[in-house]
């Protein structure tokens, strides 16, 4: 009986050039989380079956990089900007095999650039930046972790202001908590307290008591 590997080839179609290509994906049965950090960073039992490594797809033909969260629509001017800044400069790279953490970071940076040119939702860009921060945390490169956490905070704030998180898996309470927790990690105490307070104020209407309790815990830790 053949052994089932944790990672398999999945067929994708590039959102930009429409060409098909293969990229790795982790089978869900092999994904096991040992714990979560306070900013929802999932710590997986096995690095080999870490789905963070394969969250981004990179088209080998044109270089456009995206996740399943990207919308299929391109706003006016976006396609021209991507052709000029990405496609015309693309030196073919193959990210279809198993990825190292450094290759993974490269794919996220490509996706953040493409997402910015495409004018993706702030909540999507924030999700890319926070994941880059997590990967740098794994590598214990604190200055780069903090750099991308700052970018994530900005995008989360913009998402809160524009409301583009509505209809996604990120609720308002989770968004407020993330801004508070990332601010705490960036030593922005005032902003952290402000957003944790907003989370706690929503305890009566929230259906996410775990996040309310997490905000209380962070608040207590800061006071101590």
PDB file of C-alpha atoms in Angstrom:
ATOM      1  CA  UNK A   1       0.000   0.000   0.000  1.00  0.00           C
ATOM      2  CA  UNK A   2       1.557   3.336  -1.049  1.00  0.00           C
ATOM      3  CA  UNK A   3       2.499   5.808   1.686  1.00  0.00           C
ATOM      4  CA  UNK A   4       0.525   9.048   1.616  1.00  0.00           C
ATOM      5  CA  UNK A   5       2.847  12.048   1.773  1.00  0.00           C
ATOM      6  CA  UNK A   6       1.894  15.118   3.844  1.00  0.00           C
ATOM      7  CA  UNK A   7       2.542  17.410   0.882  1.00  0.00           C
ATOM      8  CA  UNK A   8       0.976  17.024  -2.550  1.00  0.00           C
ATOM      9  CA  UNK A   9       0.838  18.908  -5.873  1.00  0.00           C
ATOM     10  CA  UNK A  10      -2.234  21.042  -6.404  1.00  0.00           C
ATOM     11  CA  UNK A  11      -3.170  22.610  -9.721  1.00  0.00           C
ATOM     12  CA  UNK A  12      -3.702  26.383  -9.764  1.00  0.00           C
ATOM     13  CA  UNK A  13      -4.562  28.922 -12.414  1.00  0.00           C
ATOM     14  CA  UNK A  14      -2.700  32.217 -12.255  1.00  0.00           C
ATOM     15  CA  UNK A  15      -5.094  35.052 -11.447  1.00  0.00           C
ATOM     16  CA  UNK A  16      -3.147  37.325 -13.774  1.00  0.00           C
ATOM     17  CA  UNK A  17      -1.945  35.429 -16.871  1.00  0.00           C
ATOM     18  CA  UNK A  18      -4.475  32.554 -16.500  1.00  0.00           C
ATOM     19  CA  UNK A  19      -1.844  29.874 -17.138  1.00  0.00           C
ATOM     20  CA  UNK A  20      -2.090  26.635 -15.100  1.00  0.00           C
ATOM     21  CA  UNK A  21       0.739  25.566 -12.808  1.00  0.00           C
ATOM     22  CA  UNK A  22       1.406  23.237  -9.884  1.00  0.00           C
ATOM     23  CA  UNK A  23       2.195  24.256  -6.327  1.00  0.00           C
ATOM     24  CA  UNK A  24       2.541  22.253  -3.118  1.00  0.00           C
ATOM     25  CA  UNK A  25      -0.185  22.017  -0.493  1.00  0.00           C
ATOM     26  CA  UNK A  26      -0.317  20.238   2.877  1.00  0.00           C
ATOM     27  CA  UNK A  27      -2.967  17.546   3.370  1.00  0.00           C
ATOM     28  CA  UNK A  28      -5.296  18.646   6.166  1.00  0.00           C
ATOM     29  CA  UNK A  29      -4.990  15.312   8.024  1.00  0.00           C
ATOM     30  CA  UNK A  30      -1.286  16.039   8.637  1.00  0.00           C
ATOM     31  CA  UNK A  31      -1.792  19.552  10.026  1.00  0.00           C
ATOM     32  CA  UNK A  32      -1.426  19.413  13.808  1.00  0.00           C
ATOM     33  CA  UNK A  33      -1.183  22.565  15.918  1.00  0.00           C
ATOM     34  CA  UNK A  34       0.566  22.224  19.276  1.00  0.00           C
ATOM     35  CA  UNK A  35      -0.350  25.713  20.516  1.00  0.00           C
ATOM     36  CA  UNK A  36      -1.077  29.312  19.520  1.00  0.00           C
ATOM     37  CA  UNK A  37       0.967  32.351  20.451  1.00  0.00           C
ATOM     38  CA  UNK A  38      -0.863  35.409  21.823  1.00  0.00           C
ATOM     39  CA  UNK A  39      -1.211  36.922  18.325  1.00  0.00           C
ATOM     40  CA  UNK A  40      -2.712  33.671  16.936  1.00  0.00           C
ATOM     41  CA  UNK A  41       0.606  32.470  15.498  1.00  0.00           C
ATOM     42  CA  UNK A  42      -0.009  28.706  15.124  1.00  0.00           C
ATOM     43  CA  UNK A  43       2.878  26.521  16.245  1.00  0.00           C
ATOM     44  CA  UNK A  44       2.778  23.262  14.303  1.00  0.00           C
ATOM     45  CA  UNK A  45       4.043  19.913  15.534  1.00  0.00           C
ATOM     46  CA  UNK A  46       5.890  19.275  12.277  1.00  0.00           C
ATOM     47  CA  UNK A  47       7.785  21.777  10.137  1.00  0.00           C
ATOM     48  CA  UNK A  48       7.368  19.489   7.131  1.00  0.00           C
ATOM     49  CA  UNK A  49       3.593  19.807   7.276  1.00  0.00           C
ATOM     50  CA  UNK A  50       3.489  23.514   8.114  1.00  0.00           C
ATOM     51  CA  UNK A  51       0.766  25.019   5.875  1.00  0.00           C
ATOM     52  CA  UNK A  52       2.214  28.528   6.343  1.00  0.00           C
ATOM     53  CA  UNK A  53       4.964  27.481   3.943  1.00  0.00           C
ATOM     54  CA  UNK A  54       2.465  26.927   1.111  1.00  0.00           C
ATOM     55  CA  UNK A  55      -0.068  29.698   1.715  1.00  0.00           C
ATOM     56  CA  UNK A  56       1.224  31.684  -1.278  1.00  0.00           C
ATOM     57  CA  UNK A  57       1.224  30.577  -4.910  1.00  0.00           C
ATOM     58  CA  UNK A  58       3.806  32.045  -7.294  1.00  0.00           C
ATOM     59  CA  UNK A  59       3.102  31.819 -11.019  1.00  0.00           C
ATOM     60  CA  UNK A  60       6.312  30.537 -12.660  1.00  0.00           C
ATOM     61  CA  UNK A  61       5.388  32.205 -15.967  1.00  0.00           C
ATOM     62  CA  UNK A  62       4.616  35.818 -15.025  1.00  0.00           C
ATOM     63  CA  UNK A  63       5.637  36.072 -11.369  1.00  0.00           C
ATOM     64  CA  UNK A  64       2.230  37.126 -10.070  1.00  0.00           C
ATOM     65  CA  UNK A  65       1.981  35.865  -6.483  1.00  0.00           C
ATOM     66  CA  UNK A  66      -1.249  35.405  -4.576  1.00  0.00           C
ATOM     67  CA  UNK A  67      -3.126  33.436  -1.935  1.00  0.00           C
ATOM     68  CA  UNK A  68      -6.570  31.847  -2.004  1.00  0.00           C
ATOM     69  CA  UNK A  69      -7.785  34.999  -0.216  1.00  0.00           C
ATOM     70  CA  UNK A  70      -7.057  37.276  -3.196  1.00  0.00           C
ATOM     71  CA  UNK A  71     -10.073  38.419  -5.205  1.00  0.00           C
ATOM     72  CA  UNK A  72     -10.213  37.532  -8.895  1.00  0.00           C
ATOM     73  CA  UNK A  73     -11.110  41.078  -9.954  1.00  0.00           C
ATOM     74  CA  UNK A  74      -8.466  43.634 -10.909  1.00  0.00           C
ATOM     75  CA  UNK A  75      -9.366  47.313 -10.385  1.00  0.00           C
ATOM     76  CA  UNK A  76      -8.654  49.864 -13.137  1.00  0.00           C
ATOM     77  CA  UNK A  77      -4.934  50.430 -13.651  1.00  0.00           C
ATOM     78  CA  UNK A  78      -3.854  47.403 -11.606  1.00  0.00           C
ATOM     79  CA  UNK A  79      -3.085  45.133 -14.566  1.00  0.00           C
ATOM     80  CA  UNK A  80      -0.901  47.784 -16.216  1.00  0.00           C
ATOM     81  CA  UNK A  81       0.952  48.386 -12.939  1.00  0.00           C
ATOM     82  CA  UNK A  82       1.557  44.637 -12.472  1.00  0.00           C
ATOM     83  CA  UNK A  83       2.773  44.216 -16.065  1.00  0.00           C
ATOM     84  CA  UNK A  84       5.236  47.058 -15.609  1.00  0.00           C
ATOM     85  CA  UNK A  85       6.480  46.301 -12.099  1.00  0.00           C
ATOM     86  CA  UNK A  86       6.285  42.491 -11.978  1.00  0.00           C
ATOM     87  CA  UNK A  87       5.803  40.697 -15.293  1.00  0.00           C
ATOM     88  CA  UNK A  88       8.332  42.706 -17.334  1.00  0.00           C
ATOM     89  CA  UNK A  89      10.989  42.199 -14.645  1.00  0.00           C
ATOM     90  CA  UNK A  90      10.239  38.583 -13.774  1.00  0.00           C
ATOM     91  CA  UNK A  91      13.210  36.237 -13.797  1.00  0.00           C
ATOM     92  CA  UNK A  92      11.667  32.738 -13.762  1.00  0.00           C
ATOM     93  CA  UNK A  93      11.765  31.101 -10.342  1.00  0.00           C
ATOM     94  CA  UNK A  94      10.280  27.770  -9.419  1.00  0.00           C
ATOM     95  CA  UNK A  95       8.563  27.673  -6.043  1.00  0.00           C
ATOM     96  CA  UNK A  96       6.596  24.509  -6.842  1.00  0.00           C
ATOM     97  CA  UNK A  97       8.730  22.172  -4.724  1.00  0.00           C
ATOM     98  CA  UNK A  98       9.160  21.860  -0.973  1.00  0.00           C
ATOM     99  CA  UNK A  99      10.076  25.245   0.464  1.00  0.00           C
ATOM    100  CA  UNK A 100      12.613  26.340   3.023  1.00  0.00           C
ATOM    101  CA  UNK A 101      11.587  29.067   5.446  1.00  0.00           C
ATOM    102  CA  UNK A 102      13.679  31.589   3.495  1.00  0.00           C
ATOM    103  CA  UNK A 103      11.963  30.657   0.218  1.00  0.00           C
ATOM    104  CA  UNK A 104       8.629  30.943   2.028  1.00  0.00           C
ATOM    105  CA  UNK A 105       9.420  34.474   3.192  1.00  0.00           C
ATOM    106  CA  UNK A 106      10.330  35.351  -0.399  1.00  0.00           C
ATOM    107  CA  UNK A 107       6.931  34.138  -1.637  1.00  0.00           C
ATOM    108  CA  UNK A 108       5.118  36.259   0.958  1.00  0.00           C
ATOM    109  CA  UNK A 109       7.106  39.353   0.032  1.00  0.00           C
ATOM    110  CA  UNK A 110       6.255  38.790  -3.638  1.00  0.00           C
ATOM    111  CA  UNK A 111       2.568  38.421  -2.715  1.00  0.00           C
ATOM    112  CA  UNK A 112       2.605  41.580  -0.591  1.00  0.00           C
ATOM    113  CA  UNK A 113       4.064  43.504  -3.534  1.00  0.00           C
ATOM    114  CA  UNK A 114       1.558  42.050  -6.018  1.00  0.00           C
ATOM    115  CA  UNK A 115      -1.301  42.587  -3.563  1.00  0.00           C
ATOM    116  CA  UNK A 116      -0.349  46.229  -3.089  1.00  0.00           C
ATOM    117  CA  UNK A 117      -0.215  46.818  -6.872  1.00  0.00           C
ATOM    118  CA  UNK A 118      -3.558  45.008  -7.242  1.00  0.00           C
ATOM    119  CA  UNK A 119      -5.064  47.147  -4.461  1.00  0.00           C
ATOM    120  CA  UNK A 120      -6.116  44.087  -2.476  1.00  0.00           C
ATOM    121  CA  UNK A 121      -8.146  44.575   0.700  1.00  0.00           C
ATOM    122  CA  UNK A 122      -6.245  45.882   3.709  1.00  0.00           C
ATOM    123  CA  UNK A 123      -7.280  42.809   5.700  1.00  0.00           C
ATOM    124  CA  UNK A 124      -5.624  40.539   3.098  1.00  0.00           C
ATOM    125  CA  UNK A 125      -2.380  42.538   3.069  1.00  0.00           C
ATOM    126  CA  UNK A 126      -2.351  42.574   6.887  1.00  0.00           C
ATOM    127  CA  UNK A 127      -2.640  38.777   6.871  1.00  0.00           C
ATOM    128  CA  UNK A 128       0.412  38.531   4.624  1.00  0.00           C
ATOM    129  CA  UNK A 129       2.477  40.919   6.750  1.00  0.00           C
ATOM    130  CA  UNK A 130       1.644  39.225  10.045  1.00  0.00           C
ATOM    131  CA  UNK A 131       2.644  35.856   8.590  1.00  0.00           C
ATOM    132  CA  UNK A 132       6.001  37.287   7.475  1.00  0.00           C
ATOM    133  CA  UNK A 133       6.436  38.556  11.034  1.00  0.00           C
ATOM    134  CA  UNK A 134       5.704  35.071  12.394  1.00  0.00           C
ATOM    135  CA  UNK A 135       8.284  33.507  10.080  1.00  0.00           C
ATOM    136  CA  UNK A 136      10.928  35.992  11.210  1.00  0.00           C
ATOM    137  CA  UNK A 137       9.968  35.206  14.820  1.00  0.00           C
ATOM    138  CA  UNK A 138      10.698  31.544  14.050  1.00  0.00           C
ATOM    139  CA  UNK A 139      14.119  32.625  12.804  1.00  0.00           C
ATOM    140  CA  UNK A 140      14.545  34.905  15.874  1.00  0.00           C
ATOM    141  CA  UNK A 141      15.239  37.961  13.688  1.00  0.00           C
ATOM    142  CA  UNK A 142      13.511  40.528  15.868  1.00  0.00           C
ATOM    143  CA  UNK A 143      14.078  43.700  13.824  1.00  0.00           C
ATOM    144  CA  UNK A 144      12.458  42.130  10.748  1.00  0.00           C
ATOM    145  CA  UNK A 145       9.654  40.640  12.834  1.00  0.00           C
ATOM    146  CA  UNK A 146       8.857  44.072  14.221  1.00  0.00           C
ATOM    147  CA  UNK A 147       9.137  45.731  10.803  1.00  0.00           C
ATOM    148  CA  UNK A 148       6.417  43.492   9.384  1.00  0.00           C
ATOM    149  CA  UNK A 149       4.291  43.661  12.530  1.00  0.00           C
ATOM    150  CA  UNK A 150       4.246  47.462  12.094  1.00  0.00           C
ATOM    151  CA  UNK A 151       3.097  47.025   8.502  1.00  0.00           C
ATOM    152  CA  UNK A 152       0.405  44.600   9.699  1.00  0.00           C
ATOM    153  CA  UNK A 153      -0.842  47.095  12.321  1.00  0.00           C
ATOM    154  CA  UNK A 154      -1.169  49.807   9.666  1.00  0.00           C
ATOM    155  CA  UNK A 155      -3.156  47.525   7.361  1.00  0.00           C
ATOM    156  CA  UNK A 156      -5.352  46.246  10.211  1.00  0.00           C
ATOM    157  CA  UNK A 157      -6.096  49.858  11.185  1.00  0.00           C
ATOM    158  CA  UNK A 158      -6.959  50.718   7.580  1.00  0.00           C
ATOM    159  CA  UNK A 159      -9.174  47.640   7.402  1.00  0.00           C
ATOM    160  CA  UNK A 160     -10.994  48.710  10.562  1.00  0.00           C
ATOM    161  CA  UNK A 161     -11.464  52.227   9.170  1.00  0.00           C
ATOM    162  CA  UNK A 162     -12.725  51.077   5.739  1.00  0.00           C
ATOM    163  CA  UNK A 163     -14.627  48.039   7.012  1.00  0.00           C
ATOM    164  CA  UNK A 164     -13.114  45.762   4.381  1.00  0.00           C
ATOM    165  CA  UNK A 165     -12.788  42.955   6.969  1.00  0.00           C
ATOM    166  CA  UNK A 166     -16.586  42.534   6.934  1.00  0.00           C
ATOM    167  CA  UNK A 167     -17.486  39.234   5.319  1.00  0.00           C
ATOM    168  CA  UNK A 168     -14.080  37.680   6.045  1.00  0.00           C
ATOM    169  CA  UNK A 169     -13.076  35.238   8.785  1.00  0.00           C
ATOM    170  CA  UNK A 170     -11.716  38.138  10.855  1.00  0.00           C
ATOM    171  CA  UNK A 171     -14.388  39.589  13.132  1.00  0.00           C
ATOM    172  CA  UNK A 172     -14.327  43.131  14.527  1.00  0.00           C
ATOM    173  CA  UNK A 173     -13.403  41.817  17.996  1.00  0.00           C
ATOM    174  CA  UNK A 174     -10.508  39.756  16.615  1.00  0.00           C
ATOM    175  CA  UNK A 175      -9.336  42.735  14.555  1.00  0.00           C
ATOM    176  CA  UNK A 176      -9.377  45.045  17.595  1.00  0.00           C
ATOM    177  CA  UNK A 177      -7.523  42.430  19.632  1.00  0.00           C
ATOM    178  CA  UNK A 178      -4.854  41.950  16.949  1.00  0.00           C
ATOM    179  CA  UNK A 179      -4.177  45.684  16.736  1.00  0.00           C
ATOM    180  CA  UNK A 180      -3.858  45.773  20.533  1.00  0.00           C
ATOM    181  CA  UNK A 181      -1.623  42.711  20.760  1.00  0.00           C
ATOM    182  CA  UNK A 182       0.691  43.725  17.917  1.00  0.00           C
ATOM    183  CA  UNK A 183       0.933  47.206  19.456  1.00  0.00           C
ATOM    184  CA  UNK A 184       1.894  45.588  22.777  1.00  0.00           C
ATOM    185  CA  UNK A 185       4.594  43.553  21.049  1.00  0.00           C
ATOM    186  CA  UNK A 186       5.868  46.760  19.427  1.00  0.00           C
ATOM    187  CA  UNK A 187       6.025  48.455  22.856  1.00  0.00           C
ATOM    188  CA  UNK A 188       3.252  50.897  21.928  1.00  0.00           C
ATOM    189  CA  UNK A 189       1.603  50.678  25.333  1.00  0.00           C
ATOM    190  CA  UNK A 190      -0.905  53.477  24.777  1.00  0.00           C
ATOM    191  CA  UNK A 191      -2.308  51.960  21.591  1.00  0.00           C
ATOM    192  CA  UNK A 192      -2.362  48.477  23.143  1.00  0.00           C
ATOM    193  CA  UNK A 193      -4.379  49.638  26.163  1.00  0.00           C
ATOM    194  CA  UNK A 194      -6.779  51.557  23.929  1.00  0.00           C
ATOM    195  CA  UNK A 195      -7.566  48.553  21.727  1.00  0.00           C
ATOM    196  CA  UNK A 196      -7.722  45.983  24.523  1.00  0.00           C
ATOM    197  CA  UNK A 197     -10.242  48.291  26.208  1.00  0.00           C
ATOM    198  CA  UNK A 198     -12.324  48.346  23.028  1.00  0.00           C
ATOM    199  CA  UNK A 199     -12.327  44.536  22.981  1.00  0.00           C
ATOM    200  CA  UNK A 200     -13.439  44.278  26.604  1.00  0.00           C
ATOM    201  CA  UNK A 201     -16.205  46.859  26.005  1.00  0.00           C
ATOM    202  CA  UNK A 202     -17.730  44.484  23.446  1.00  0.00           C
ATOM    203  CA  UNK A 203     -17.981  41.528  25.817  1.00  0.00           C
ATOM    204  CA  UNK A 204     -21.782  41.604  26.028  1.00  0.00           C
ATOM    205  CA  UNK A 205     -22.396  41.488  22.272  1.00  0.00           C
ATOM    206  CA  UNK A 206     -19.455  39.290  21.320  1.00  0.00           C
ATOM    207  CA  UNK A 207     -19.762  35.610  20.464  1.00  0.00           C
ATOM    208  CA  UNK A 208     -16.000  35.164  20.944  1.00  0.00           C
ATOM    209  CA  UNK A 209     -15.483  34.962  24.726  1.00  0.00           C
ATOM    210  CA  UNK A 210     -12.011  33.449  24.259  1.00  0.00           C
ATOM    211  CA  UNK A 211     -10.765  36.648  22.589  1.00  0.00           C
ATOM    212  CA  UNK A 212     -12.347  38.791  25.324  1.00  0.00           C
ATOM    213  CA  UNK A 213     -10.485  36.717  27.924  1.00  0.00           C
ATOM    214  CA  UNK A 214      -7.229  36.994  25.965  1.00  0.00           C
ATOM    215  CA  UNK A 215      -7.579  40.791  25.951  1.00  0.00           C
ATOM    216  CA  UNK A 216      -8.114  40.725  29.725  1.00  0.00           C
ATOM    217  CA  UNK A 217      -5.000  38.552  30.168  1.00  0.00           C
ATOM    218  CA  UNK A 218      -2.838  40.897  28.091  1.00  0.00           C
ATOM    219  CA  UNK A 219      -4.240  43.858  30.036  1.00  0.00           C
ATOM    220  CA  UNK A 220      -3.316  42.195  33.359  1.00  0.00           C
ATOM    221  CA  UNK A 221       0.175  41.354  32.084  1.00  0.00           C
ATOM    222  CA  UNK A 222       0.750  44.982  31.100  1.00  0.00           C
ATOM    223  CA  UNK A 223      -0.448  46.271  34.477  1.00  0.00           C
ATOM    224  CA  UNK A 224       1.880  43.866  36.287  1.00  0.00           C
TER     225      UNK A 224
END
